[in-house]
Short mmCIF file of C-alpha atoms in Angstrom, two decimals:
data_model
loop_
_atom_site.label_atom_id
_atom_site.label_comp_id
_atom_site.label_asym_id
_atom_site.label_seq_id
_atom_site.Cartn_x
_atom_site.Cartn_y
_atom_site.Cartn_z
CA UNK A 20 130.38 231.44 62.00
CA UNK A 21 127.98 234.37 62.17
CA UNK A 22 128.80 234.98 65.83
CA UNK A 23 132.51 234.98 65.05
CA UNK A 24 131.97 237.48 62.22
CA UNK A 25 129.95 239.80 64.47
CA UNK A 26 132.62 239.59 67.17
CA UNK A 27 135.32 240.57 64.69
CA UNK A 28 133.27 243.53 63.49
CA UNK A 29 132.65 244.69 67.06
CA UNK A 30 136.36 244.44 67.82
CA UNK A 31 137.11 246.62 64.80
CA UNK A 32 134.52 249.18 65.88
CA UNK A 33 135.90 249.31 69.43
CA UNK A 34 139.45 249.66 68.13
CA UNK A 35 138.40 252.47 65.80
CA UNK A 36 136.58 254.22 68.64
CA UNK A 37 139.65 253.97 70.87
CA UNK A 38 141.72 255.64 68.18
CA UNK A 39 139.10 258.38 67.75
CA UNK A 40 139.10 259.18 71.48
CA UNK A 41 142.84 259.85 71.34
CA UNK A 42 142.09 263.09 69.49
CA UNK A 43 141.00 265.88 71.88
CA UNK A 44 138.34 268.46 71.06
CA UNK A 45 139.09 272.18 71.21
CA UNK A 46 136.78 274.08 73.59
CA UNK A 47 138.26 277.57 73.64
CA UNK A 48 141.38 279.56 72.83
CA UNK A 49 142.80 282.92 73.88
CA UNK A 50 145.64 284.99 72.42
CA UNK A 51 148.00 285.61 75.32
CA UNK A 52 150.70 287.61 73.55
CA UNK A 53 150.89 288.83 69.98
CA UNK A 54 153.34 290.75 67.80
CA UNK A 55 154.44 290.84 64.17
CA UNK A 56 157.11 288.26 64.92
CA UNK A 57 155.25 285.77 67.11
CA UNK A 58 152.02 284.82 68.86
CA UNK A 59 151.27 282.87 72.04
CA UNK A 60 147.92 281.12 72.42
CA UNK A 61 146.29 279.51 75.47
CA UNK A 62 143.83 276.77 74.54
CA UNK A 63 141.49 274.46 76.46
CA UNK A 64 140.73 270.96 75.22
CA UNK A 65 138.50 268.07 76.29
CA UNK A 66 139.23 264.39 75.79
CA UNK A 67 137.37 261.23 76.71
CA UNK A 68 139.20 258.74 78.95
CA UNK A 69 137.68 255.32 78.32
CA UNK A 70 139.37 253.59 81.25
CA UNK A 71 137.83 256.05 83.72
CA UNK A 72 134.58 256.43 81.77
CA UNK A 73 134.93 260.18 82.06
CA UNK A 74 136.09 263.27 80.22
CA UNK A 75 139.18 265.24 81.12
CA UNK A 76 139.89 268.88 80.32
CA UNK A 77 143.38 270.27 79.90
CA UNK A 78 145.05 273.56 79.06
CA UNK A 79 148.13 274.06 76.93
CA UNK A 80 150.09 277.02 75.58
CA UNK A 81 151.43 277.18 72.05
CA UNK A 82 154.11 279.57 70.79
CA UNK A 83 154.36 280.27 67.06
CA UNK A 84 156.53 282.41 64.80
CA UNK A 85 153.81 282.08 62.12
CA UNK A 86 155.83 279.36 60.41
CA UNK A 87 156.10 276.66 63.05
CA UNK A 88 154.68 276.18 66.53
CA UNK A 89 155.89 274.59 69.75
CA UNK A 90 154.34 273.78 73.13
CA UNK A 91 155.81 276.03 75.80
CA UNK A 92 154.72 273.73 78.63
CA UNK A 93 153.17 270.28 79.07
CA UNK A 94 149.34 270.12 79.02
CA UNK A 95 147.81 270.84 82.45
CA UNK A 96 144.74 268.98 83.72
CA UNK A 97 141.99 271.48 84.59
CA UNK A 98 139.06 269.08 84.98
CA UNK A 99 138.16 270.56 88.37
CA UNK A 100 138.23 274.16 87.08
CA UNK A 101 134.81 275.76 86.72
CA UNK A 102 135.70 279.12 85.18
CA UNK A 103 138.88 281.21 84.89
CA UNK A 104 140.12 284.61 83.72
CA UNK A 105 143.36 286.52 83.11
CA UNK A 106 143.82 290.14 84.15
CA UNK A 107 144.43 292.64 81.36
CA UNK A 108 148.18 292.74 81.93
CA UNK A 109 148.22 288.92 82.34
CA UNK A 110 150.01 289.44 85.67
CA UNK A 111 147.13 287.81 87.53
CA UNK A 112 145.10 284.72 86.81
CA UNK A 113 142.00 283.69 88.77
CA UNK A 114 140.14 280.42 88.70
CA UNK A 115 137.09 278.97 90.42
CA UNK A 116 137.77 275.37 91.34
CA UNK A 117 135.30 272.69 92.48
CA UNK A 118 136.64 270.04 94.85
CA UNK A 119 134.78 267.05 96.26
CA UNK A 120 134.88 267.02 100.06
CA UNK A 121 133.07 263.99 101.37
CA UNK A 122 129.47 264.22 100.17
CA UNK A 123 129.77 267.93 99.39
CA UNK A 124 131.34 269.84 96.51
CA UNK A 125 133.24 272.89 97.72
CA UNK A 126 134.19 275.89 95.60
CA UNK A 127 137.44 277.84 95.88
CA UNK A 128 138.45 281.10 94.24
CA UNK A 129 142.18 281.05 93.52
CA UNK A 130 144.35 284.00 92.50
CA UNK A 131 147.68 283.22 90.87
CA UNK A 132 150.56 285.66 90.39
CA UNK A 133 154.26 285.27 89.59
CA UNK A 134 153.83 281.55 88.92
CA UNK A 135 152.49 280.86 92.41
CA UNK A 136 149.20 280.76 94.32
CA UNK A 137 148.79 284.21 95.88
CA UNK A 138 145.23 283.93 97.28
CA UNK A 139 142.85 281.09 97.97
CA UNK A 140 139.30 281.82 99.14
CA UNK A 141 137.20 278.97 100.51
CA UNK A 142 133.83 280.19 99.24
CA UNK A 143 131.90 277.43 101.00
CA UNK A 144 133.42 278.37 104.36
CA UNK A 145 132.95 282.11 103.86
CA UNK A 146 129.26 281.43 103.07
CA UNK A 147 128.63 284.82 101.43
CA UNK A 148 126.65 283.33 98.54
CA UNK A 149 125.73 280.04 96.91
CA UNK A 150 127.39 278.30 93.96
CA UNK A 151 129.14 280.39 91.31
CA UNK A 152 127.56 280.37 87.85
CA UNK A 153 129.72 279.23 84.93
CA UNK A 154 127.11 278.75 82.20
CA UNK A 155 127.03 280.68 78.92
CA UNK A 156 123.99 282.77 79.88
CA UNK A 157 124.85 284.10 83.35
CA UNK A 158 128.42 283.04 84.03
CA UNK A 159 131.13 285.71 84.16
CA UNK A 160 134.53 286.06 85.83
CA UNK A 161 136.33 289.31 85.07
CA UNK A 162 139.13 291.43 86.52
CA UNK A 163 138.64 295.14 87.18
CA UNK A 164 140.75 297.59 85.14
CA UNK A 165 143.09 298.20 88.10
CA UNK A 166 143.40 294.43 88.66
CA UNK A 167 142.41 294.58 92.33
CA UNK A 168 138.87 293.19 92.11
CA UNK A 169 137.04 290.31 90.47
CA UNK A 170 133.36 290.29 89.54
CA UNK A 171 131.29 287.15 89.10
CA UNK A 172 127.71 285.91 89.38
CA UNK A 173 126.58 283.39 91.97
CA UNK A 174 123.43 282.00 93.51
CA UNK A 175 121.97 284.14 96.27
CA UNK A 176 122.44 282.82 99.78
CA UNK A 177 119.16 281.68 101.29
CA UNK A 178 118.51 281.09 105.00
CA UNK A 179 118.76 277.49 106.13
CA UNK A 180 115.52 275.79 107.04
CA UNK A 181 114.48 272.89 109.23
CA UNK A 182 111.22 271.24 110.40
CA UNK A 183 109.20 272.88 113.17
CA UNK A 184 109.41 269.71 115.25
CA UNK A 185 113.15 269.06 114.96
CA UNK A 186 114.71 268.46 118.36
CA UNK A 187 117.81 270.47 119.18
CA UNK A 188 119.72 271.77 122.20
CA UNK A 189 118.30 274.77 123.97
CA UNK A 190 119.07 277.74 121.76
CA UNK A 191 121.63 280.16 123.07
CA UNK A 192 120.23 283.64 123.44
CA UNK A 193 121.92 286.99 123.45
CA UNK A 194 121.82 289.44 126.31
CA UNK A 195 118.30 290.54 125.29
CA UNK A 196 117.06 286.97 125.33
CA UNK A 197 116.63 286.76 121.53
CA UNK A 198 117.70 283.74 119.51
CA UNK A 199 120.31 284.81 116.93
CA UNK A 200 119.98 281.70 114.76
CA UNK A 201 119.65 282.29 110.99
CA UNK A 202 117.66 279.08 110.54
CA UNK A 203 114.07 279.54 109.34
CA UNK A 204 111.67 276.79 110.48
CA UNK A 205 109.14 275.17 108.15
CA UNK A 206 110.59 276.36 104.82
CA UNK A 207 112.59 273.28 103.83
CA UNK A 208 110.06 272.17 101.19
CA UNK A 209 109.18 275.56 99.73
CA UNK A 210 109.33 275.58 95.93
CA UNK A 211 111.35 278.25 94.11
CA UNK A 212 111.14 278.81 90.38
CA UNK A 213 114.44 278.37 88.54
CA UNK A 214 115.35 279.35 84.98
CA UNK A 215 114.61 275.90 83.59
CA UNK A 216 115.85 274.47 80.29
CA UNK A 217 119.65 274.15 80.65
CA UNK A 218 119.67 276.41 83.72
CA UNK A 219 117.97 274.11 86.21
CA UNK A 220 118.86 274.99 89.80
CA UNK A 221 119.67 278.61 89.02
CA UNK A 222 117.09 280.61 90.96
CA UNK A 223 118.34 284.02 92.13
CA UNK A 224 121.66 285.17 90.63
CA UNK A 225 123.53 287.99 92.35
CA UNK A 226 126.55 290.11 91.41
CA UNK A 227 129.55 289.50 93.64
CA UNK A 228 132.85 291.39 93.90
CA UNK A 229 136.02 289.98 95.44
CA UNK A 230 138.63 292.55 96.50
CA UNK A 231 142.03 290.85 96.63
CA UNK A 232 143.61 293.80 98.46
CA UNK A 233 141.23 293.76 101.41
CA UNK A 234 140.35 290.05 101.09
CA UNK A 235 136.64 290.86 101.15
CA UNK A 236 133.81 289.29 99.17
CA UNK A 237 130.61 291.31 98.91
CA UNK A 238 127.28 290.92 97.12
CA UNK A 239 126.36 294.12 95.27
CA UNK A 240 123.07 295.53 96.52
CA UNK A 241 120.12 297.57 95.20
CA UNK A 242 119.28 295.42 92.16
CA UNK A 243 115.43 295.29 91.95
CA UNK A 244 113.86 292.05 93.17
CA UNK A 245 112.27 291.39 89.77
CA UNK A 246 115.60 291.65 87.92
CA UNK A 247 118.21 288.90 87.55
CA UNK A 248 121.69 290.09 86.48
CA UNK A 249 123.73 288.39 83.75
CA UNK A 250 126.79 288.96 81.53
CA UNK A 251 128.35 291.67 83.69
CA UNK A 252 131.46 293.65 82.81
CA UNK A 253 133.40 296.44 84.52
CA UNK A 254 132.96 300.11 83.69
CA UNK A 255 136.13 301.73 82.30
CA UNK A 256 136.86 303.51 85.60
CA UNK A 257 136.41 300.31 87.63
CA UNK A 258 133.93 301.96 90.01
CA UNK A 259 131.02 299.78 88.97
CA UNK A 260 129.70 297.21 86.53
CA UNK A 261 127.36 297.15 83.55
CA UNK A 262 125.16 294.09 83.12
CA UNK A 263 122.13 292.59 81.46
CA UNK A 264 119.02 292.50 83.64
CA UNK A 265 116.42 289.82 82.89
CA UNK A 266 112.90 290.64 84.04
CA UNK A 267 111.56 287.62 85.92
CA UNK A 268 107.91 288.68 86.15
CA UNK A 269 105.48 287.17 85.45
CA UNK A 270 107.75 284.12 84.99
CA UNK A 271 111.27 283.05 84.02
CA UNK A 272 111.10 280.02 81.69
CA UNK A 273 114.44 280.50 79.95
CA UNK A 274 116.33 283.65 78.96
CA UNK A 275 114.02 284.72 76.11
CA UNK A 276 112.23 287.11 78.45
CA UNK A 277 112.38 290.91 78.36
CA UNK A 278 115.65 292.38 79.51
CA UNK A 279 117.54 295.63 79.80
CA UNK A 280 121.03 297.00 80.37
CA UNK A 281 121.83 298.57 83.72
CA UNK A 282 124.83 299.97 85.55
CA UNK A 283 125.56 299.47 89.23
CA UNK A 284 128.28 301.20 91.21
CA UNK A 285 130.16 299.43 93.97
CA UNK A 286 128.38 301.70 96.42
CA UNK A 287 125.00 300.42 95.19
CA UNK A 288 123.76 303.12 92.78
CA UNK A 289 121.51 301.42 90.22
CA UNK A 290 120.83 303.09 86.85
CA UNK A 291 118.77 301.81 83.91
CA UNK A 292 120.72 302.25 80.67
CA UNK A 293 118.66 300.62 77.94
CA UNK A 294 115.35 298.75 77.81
CA UNK A 295 113.72 296.11 75.62
CA UNK A 296 116.65 293.87 74.78
CA UNK A 297 116.41 290.37 73.31
CA UNK A 298 118.97 287.63 72.92
CA UNK A 299 120.28 287.33 69.37
CA UNK A 300 123.55 288.85 68.18
CA UNK A 301 127.17 288.74 69.31
CA UNK A 302 127.41 291.80 71.54
CA UNK A 303 125.58 294.67 73.19
CA UNK A 304 126.47 298.27 72.37
CA UNK A 305 125.44 300.56 75.18
CA UNK A 306 124.42 304.22 74.82
CA UNK A 307 127.20 306.67 74.00
CA UNK A 308 127.18 307.90 77.59
CA UNK A 309 128.83 304.69 78.70
CA UNK A 310 130.73 303.79 75.51
CA UNK A 311 131.02 300.20 76.56
CA UNK A 312 130.26 296.95 74.79
CA UNK A 313 129.20 293.79 76.58
CA UNK A 314 130.87 290.91 74.77
CA UNK A 315 129.61 287.32 74.96
CA UNK A 316 126.09 288.37 75.93
CA UNK A 317 124.52 287.43 72.56
CA UNK A 318 121.84 290.10 72.56
CA UNK A 319 120.81 293.09 70.50
CA UNK A 320 118.67 296.16 70.94
CA UNK A 321 115.18 296.43 69.55
#
Protein backbone atom coordinates (compact mmCIF):
# COMPACT_ATOMS: atom_id res chain seq x y z
CA UNK A 1 0.00 0.00 0.00
CA UNK A 2 2.77 2.41 0.95
CA UNK A 3 4.78 1.51 -2.15
CA UNK A 4 1.74 2.11 -4.34
CA UNK A 5 1.16 5.50 -2.72
CA UNK A 6 4.80 6.54 -3.24
CA UNK A 7 4.64 5.43 -6.87
CA UNK A 8 1.54 7.54 -7.47
CA UNK A 9 3.20 10.56 -5.90
CA UNK A 10 6.33 10.10 -8.02
CA UNK A 11 4.20 9.83 -11.15
CA UNK A 12 2.50 13.11 -10.25
CA UNK A 13 5.86 14.80 -9.67
CA UNK A 14 7.25 13.55 -12.99
CA UNK A 15 4.11 14.67 -14.82
CA UNK A 16 4.31 18.11 -13.21
CA UNK A 17 7.99 18.39 -14.13
CA UNK A 18 7.24 17.46 -17.74
CA UNK A 19 4.68 20.25 -17.90
CA UNK A 20 7.14 22.71 -16.36
CA UNK A 21 9.82 21.90 -18.95
CA UNK A 22 7.42 22.84 -21.74
CA UNK A 23 7.87 26.50 -20.77
CA UNK A 24 11.12 27.96 -22.16
CA UNK A 25 13.31 30.44 -20.30
CA UNK A 26 14.19 33.81 -21.81
CA UNK A 27 17.96 34.38 -22.11
CA UNK A 28 18.20 37.64 -24.04
CA UNK A 29 16.24 40.01 -26.25
CA UNK A 30 17.12 42.73 -28.75
CA UNK A 31 14.96 45.42 -30.36
CA UNK A 32 15.43 44.96 -34.09
CA UNK A 33 13.16 47.71 -35.39
CA UNK A 34 11.15 50.30 -33.51
CA UNK A 35 8.75 53.12 -34.34
CA UNK A 36 5.70 54.79 -32.82
CA UNK A 37 3.47 52.33 -34.64
CA UNK A 38 5.27 49.03 -34.11
CA UNK A 39 8.26 47.21 -32.67
CA UNK A 40 10.14 44.08 -33.72
CA UNK A 41 12.06 42.07 -31.12
CA UNK A 42 14.57 39.23 -31.52
CA UNK A 43 14.70 36.95 -28.49
CA UNK A 44 16.72 33.89 -27.48
CA UNK A 45 15.23 31.17 -25.31
CA UNK A 46 16.42 27.94 -23.70
CA UNK A 47 14.32 24.85 -23.05
CA UNK A 48 15.08 21.47 -21.55
CA UNK A 49 14.40 18.42 -23.74
CA UNK A 50 13.85 15.47 -21.43
CA UNK A 51 13.98 12.81 -24.14
CA UNK A 52 17.47 13.91 -25.18
CA UNK A 53 18.56 14.82 -21.65
CA UNK A 54 19.82 18.13 -22.97
CA UNK A 55 18.93 21.78 -23.35
CA UNK A 56 18.09 23.42 -26.64
CA UNK A 57 18.35 27.11 -27.49
CA UNK A 58 16.19 28.80 -30.09
CA UNK A 59 15.65 32.26 -31.54
CA UNK A 60 12.36 33.82 -32.52
CA UNK A 61 11.19 37.21 -33.77
CA UNK A 62 8.05 38.92 -32.51
CA UNK A 63 6.25 41.81 -34.21
CA UNK A 64 3.93 44.00 -32.15
CA UNK A 65 1.74 47.03 -32.77
CA UNK A 66 1.76 47.64 -28.99
CA UNK A 67 -1.67 46.03 -28.72
CA UNK A 68 -1.09 42.51 -29.99
CA UNK A 69 1.94 40.53 -31.08
CA UNK A 70 2.64 37.84 -33.67
CA UNK A 71 5.58 35.60 -34.52
CA UNK A 72 7.08 36.65 -37.85
CA UNK A 73 8.84 33.30 -38.34
CA UNK A 74 8.99 29.88 -36.68
CA UNK A 75 11.51 29.47 -33.83
CA UNK A 76 15.01 28.59 -35.09
CA UNK A 77 17.26 26.15 -33.24
CA UNK A 78 20.58 27.86 -32.38
CA UNK A 79 21.99 25.30 -29.94
CA UNK A 80 25.30 25.18 -31.82
CA UNK A 81 25.67 28.98 -31.88
CA UNK A 82 28.33 30.33 -29.53
CA UNK A 83 27.90 34.09 -29.97
CA UNK A 84 26.28 36.33 -32.59
CA UNK A 85 25.86 40.00 -33.54
CA UNK A 86 23.93 42.22 -35.95
CA UNK A 87 25.55 45.11 -37.80
CA UNK A 88 24.21 48.58 -37.03
CA UNK A 89 22.05 48.72 -40.15
CA UNK A 90 20.96 45.08 -39.55
CA UNK A 91 22.06 44.31 -43.12
CA UNK A 92 24.65 41.84 -41.84
CA UNK A 93 24.50 39.19 -39.18
CA UNK A 94 27.51 37.22 -37.95
CA UNK A 95 27.59 34.13 -35.78
CA UNK A 96 30.28 31.88 -34.33
CA UNK A 97 29.15 28.28 -34.57
CA UNK A 98 30.63 25.20 -32.88
CA UNK A 99 30.32 21.91 -34.77
CA UNK A 100 31.45 18.48 -33.62
CA UNK A 101 33.82 16.89 -36.13
CA UNK A 102 34.84 13.46 -34.95
CA UNK A 103 36.60 13.91 -31.61
CA UNK A 104 37.18 17.61 -32.19
CA UNK A 105 34.93 20.65 -31.93
CA UNK A 106 35.48 23.07 -34.80
CA UNK A 107 34.51 26.74 -34.83
CA UNK A 108 33.15 28.63 -37.83
CA UNK A 109 32.55 32.34 -38.28
CA UNK A 110 29.53 32.87 -40.52
CA UNK A 111 28.42 36.13 -42.13
CA UNK A 112 24.82 36.34 -43.32
CA UNK A 113 23.41 38.97 -45.68
CA UNK A 114 20.23 39.22 -47.77
CA UNK A 115 18.80 36.09 -46.15
CA UNK A 116 21.72 33.91 -47.27
CA UNK A 117 25.15 32.80 -46.08
CA UNK A 118 27.64 35.25 -47.58
CA UNK A 119 30.87 34.16 -45.84
CA UNK A 120 31.94 31.11 -43.88
CA UNK A 121 35.38 31.03 -42.22
CA UNK A 122 36.69 27.72 -40.91
CA UNK A 123 38.60 29.10 -37.92
CA UNK A 124 40.08 25.74 -37.01
CA UNK A 125 41.54 25.30 -40.50
CA UNK A 126 42.84 28.88 -40.71
CA UNK A 127 44.61 28.31 -37.36
CA UNK A 128 45.16 32.01 -36.63
CA UNK A 129 44.14 31.71 -32.99
CA UNK A 130 42.56 29.33 -30.49
CA UNK A 131 38.93 29.09 -29.39
CA UNK A 132 36.76 32.22 -29.45
CA UNK A 133 35.61 33.51 -26.06
CA UNK A 134 31.86 33.84 -25.49
CA UNK A 135 31.71 34.35 -21.71
CA UNK A 136 30.33 37.45 -20.00
CA UNK A 137 33.75 38.72 -18.89
CA UNK A 138 35.85 38.56 -22.06
CA UNK A 139 33.49 37.58 -24.85
CA UNK A 140 32.66 40.14 -27.53
CA UNK A 141 31.54 40.03 -31.16
CA UNK A 142 30.96 43.43 -32.74
CA UNK A 143 30.72 44.95 -36.21
CA UNK A 144 32.77 48.01 -37.16
CA UNK A 145 30.87 51.23 -37.94
CA UNK A 146 31.40 50.74 -41.70
CA UNK A 147 30.23 47.11 -41.41
CA UNK A 148 33.32 45.66 -43.09
CA UNK A 149 35.10 44.22 -40.04
CA UNK A 150 34.29 42.15 -36.98
CA UNK A 151 36.20 42.25 -33.70
CA UNK A 152 36.23 39.42 -31.17
CA UNK A 153 38.42 37.92 -28.45
CA UNK A 154 39.98 34.48 -28.72
CA UNK A 155 42.63 32.34 -27.09
CA UNK A 156 46.15 33.04 -28.30
CA UNK A 157 47.63 30.42 -30.60
CA UNK A 158 50.44 28.53 -28.92
CA UNK A 159 53.06 26.41 -30.69
CA UNK A 160 52.36 22.69 -30.76
CA UNK A 161 54.56 20.53 -28.59
CA UNK A 162 55.67 16.92 -28.57
CA UNK A 163 58.07 14.70 -26.56
CA UNK A 164 61.80 14.89 -27.26
CA UNK A 165 61.89 11.17 -28.01
CA UNK A 166 58.93 10.98 -30.40
CA UNK A 167 59.85 9.14 -33.58
CA UNK A 168 58.96 10.86 -36.84
CA UNK A 169 60.05 10.93 -40.48
CA UNK A 170 63.20 12.81 -41.29
CA UNK A 171 62.29 16.49 -41.12
CA UNK A 172 62.23 18.33 -44.39
CA UNK A 173 64.64 21.23 -44.43
CA UNK A 174 64.66 24.39 -46.45
CA UNK A 175 67.43 25.42 -48.79
CA UNK A 176 69.55 26.58 -45.83
CA UNK A 177 69.18 23.24 -44.12
CA UNK A 178 66.95 24.58 -41.30
CA UNK A 179 63.87 22.75 -40.08
CA UNK A 180 60.80 24.99 -40.57
CA UNK A 181 58.55 23.04 -38.19
CA UNK A 182 56.56 25.11 -35.66
CA UNK A 183 56.50 22.23 -33.18
CA UNK A 184 58.34 22.88 -29.90
CA UNK A 185 59.75 19.73 -28.24
CA UNK A 186 59.41 19.04 -24.52
CA UNK A 187 56.69 21.60 -23.71
CA UNK A 188 53.62 19.36 -23.81
CA UNK A 189 53.26 19.26 -20.00
CA UNK A 190 54.10 22.88 -19.21
CA UNK A 191 51.56 24.48 -16.87
CA UNK A 192 49.94 27.80 -17.80
CA UNK A 193 47.88 29.84 -15.37
CA UNK A 194 44.30 30.44 -16.48
CA UNK A 195 41.73 32.87 -15.09
CA UNK A 196 40.13 30.25 -12.84
CA UNK A 197 36.67 30.41 -11.29
CA UNK A 198 34.20 30.26 -14.21
CA UNK A 199 36.95 31.05 -16.73
CA UNK A 200 38.90 27.80 -16.56
CA UNK A 201 40.91 27.18 -19.72
CA UNK A 202 41.12 30.85 -20.66
CA UNK A 203 44.83 31.67 -20.51
CA UNK A 204 45.92 34.38 -22.97
CA UNK A 205 43.09 36.28 -24.68
CA UNK A 206 43.91 38.27 -27.82
CA UNK A 207 41.98 40.81 -29.90
CA UNK A 208 41.15 39.55 -33.38
CA UNK A 209 39.73 41.40 -36.39
CA UNK A 210 38.08 39.72 -39.36
CA UNK A 211 37.87 41.81 -42.55
CA UNK A 212 35.04 40.46 -44.71
CA UNK A 213 36.17 42.51 -47.72
CA UNK A 214 39.68 41.07 -47.88
CA UNK A 215 38.78 37.77 -46.17
CA UNK A 216 41.63 38.21 -43.70
CA UNK A 217 41.73 37.39 -40.00
CA UNK A 218 44.46 39.10 -37.97
CA UNK A 219 45.44 39.23 -34.30
CA UNK A 220 45.99 42.84 -33.19
CA UNK A 221 49.53 43.36 -31.93
CA UNK A 222 51.40 45.53 -29.41
CA UNK A 223 49.27 44.78 -26.33
CA UNK A 224 51.71 44.47 -23.37
CA UNK A 225 52.44 40.91 -22.25
CA UNK A 226 51.10 41.59 -18.74
CA UNK A 227 47.73 42.84 -20.04
CA UNK A 228 44.76 40.68 -21.06
CA UNK A 229 42.11 42.46 -23.19
CA UNK A 230 38.38 42.20 -22.51
CA UNK A 231 35.06 43.86 -23.44
CA UNK A 232 36.33 45.55 -26.60
CA UNK A 233 34.33 47.94 -28.76
CA UNK A 234 35.08 49.90 -31.93
CA UNK A 235 36.13 53.54 -31.93
CA UNK A 236 33.64 55.83 -33.72
CA UNK A 237 35.88 56.13 -36.81
CA UNK A 238 36.38 52.36 -37.03
CA UNK A 239 40.18 52.68 -37.14
CA UNK A 240 40.73 50.92 -33.84
CA UNK A 241 39.17 49.50 -30.71
CA UNK A 242 38.82 50.50 -27.08
CA UNK A 243 38.98 47.74 -24.48
CA UNK A 244 39.46 46.84 -20.85
CA UNK A 245 42.94 45.63 -19.97
CA UNK A 246 43.30 43.32 -16.97
CA UNK A 247 46.73 43.33 -15.34
CA UNK A 248 47.80 39.71 -14.87
CA UNK A 249 50.80 40.31 -12.61
CA UNK A 250 51.48 39.04 -10.03
CA UNK A 251 48.57 36.63 -10.68
CA UNK A 252 45.18 36.32 -12.36
CA UNK A 253 42.74 34.53 -10.03
CA UNK A 254 39.51 35.93 -11.46
CA UNK A 255 38.69 39.34 -12.92
CA UNK A 256 38.80 41.31 -9.66
CA UNK A 257 42.36 42.39 -10.42
CA UNK A 258 43.52 45.88 -11.36
CA UNK A 259 42.55 46.98 -14.83
CA UNK A 260 42.58 49.95 -17.15
CA UNK A 261 41.04 51.21 -20.38
CA UNK A 262 43.20 51.31 -23.49
CA UNK A 263 42.82 52.05 -27.18
CA UNK A 264 44.51 50.13 -29.96
CA UNK A 265 44.54 51.08 -33.63
CA UNK A 266 44.41 48.47 -36.36
CA UNK A 267 48.00 49.39 -37.17
CA UNK A 268 49.06 48.49 -33.62
CA UNK A 269 49.30 51.84 -31.80
CA UNK A 270 48.59 51.19 -28.11
CA UNK A 271 47.46 54.05 -25.84
CA UNK A 272 46.54 53.95 -22.15
CA UNK A 273 43.28 55.84 -21.58
CA UNK A 274 42.36 55.33 -17.94
CA UNK A 275 43.88 53.44 -15.01
CA UNK A 276 42.66 51.83 -11.79
CA UNK A 277 39.34 50.36 -12.86
CA UNK A 278 37.34 47.77 -10.91
CA UNK A 279 34.39 45.64 -11.89
CA UNK A 280 31.11 46.93 -10.48
CA UNK A 281 28.64 49.04 -12.45
CA UNK A 282 26.86 48.74 -15.79
CA UNK A 283 29.20 50.61 -18.12
CA UNK A 284 32.50 52.40 -18.52
CA UNK A 285 32.63 56.08 -19.48
CA UNK A 286 35.94 56.91 -21.07
CA UNK A 287 37.67 60.31 -20.97
CA UNK A 288 36.11 63.09 -23.03
CA UNK A 289 38.87 62.71 -25.62
CA UNK A 290 37.33 59.46 -26.79
CA UNK A 291 33.67 60.11 -25.90
CA UNK A 292 32.89 56.43 -25.95
CA UNK A 293 31.14 54.16 -23.49
CA UNK A 294 31.91 50.48 -23.14
CA UNK A 295 28.61 48.73 -22.51
CA UNK A 296 28.34 45.29 -20.87
CA UNK A 297 31.73 45.59 -19.19
CA UNK A 298 30.30 46.02 -15.65
CA UNK A 299 33.06 48.24 -14.32
CA UNK A 300 33.48 51.73 -12.95
CA UNK A 301 36.29 54.17 -12.39
CA UNK A 302 37.87 54.74 -9.02
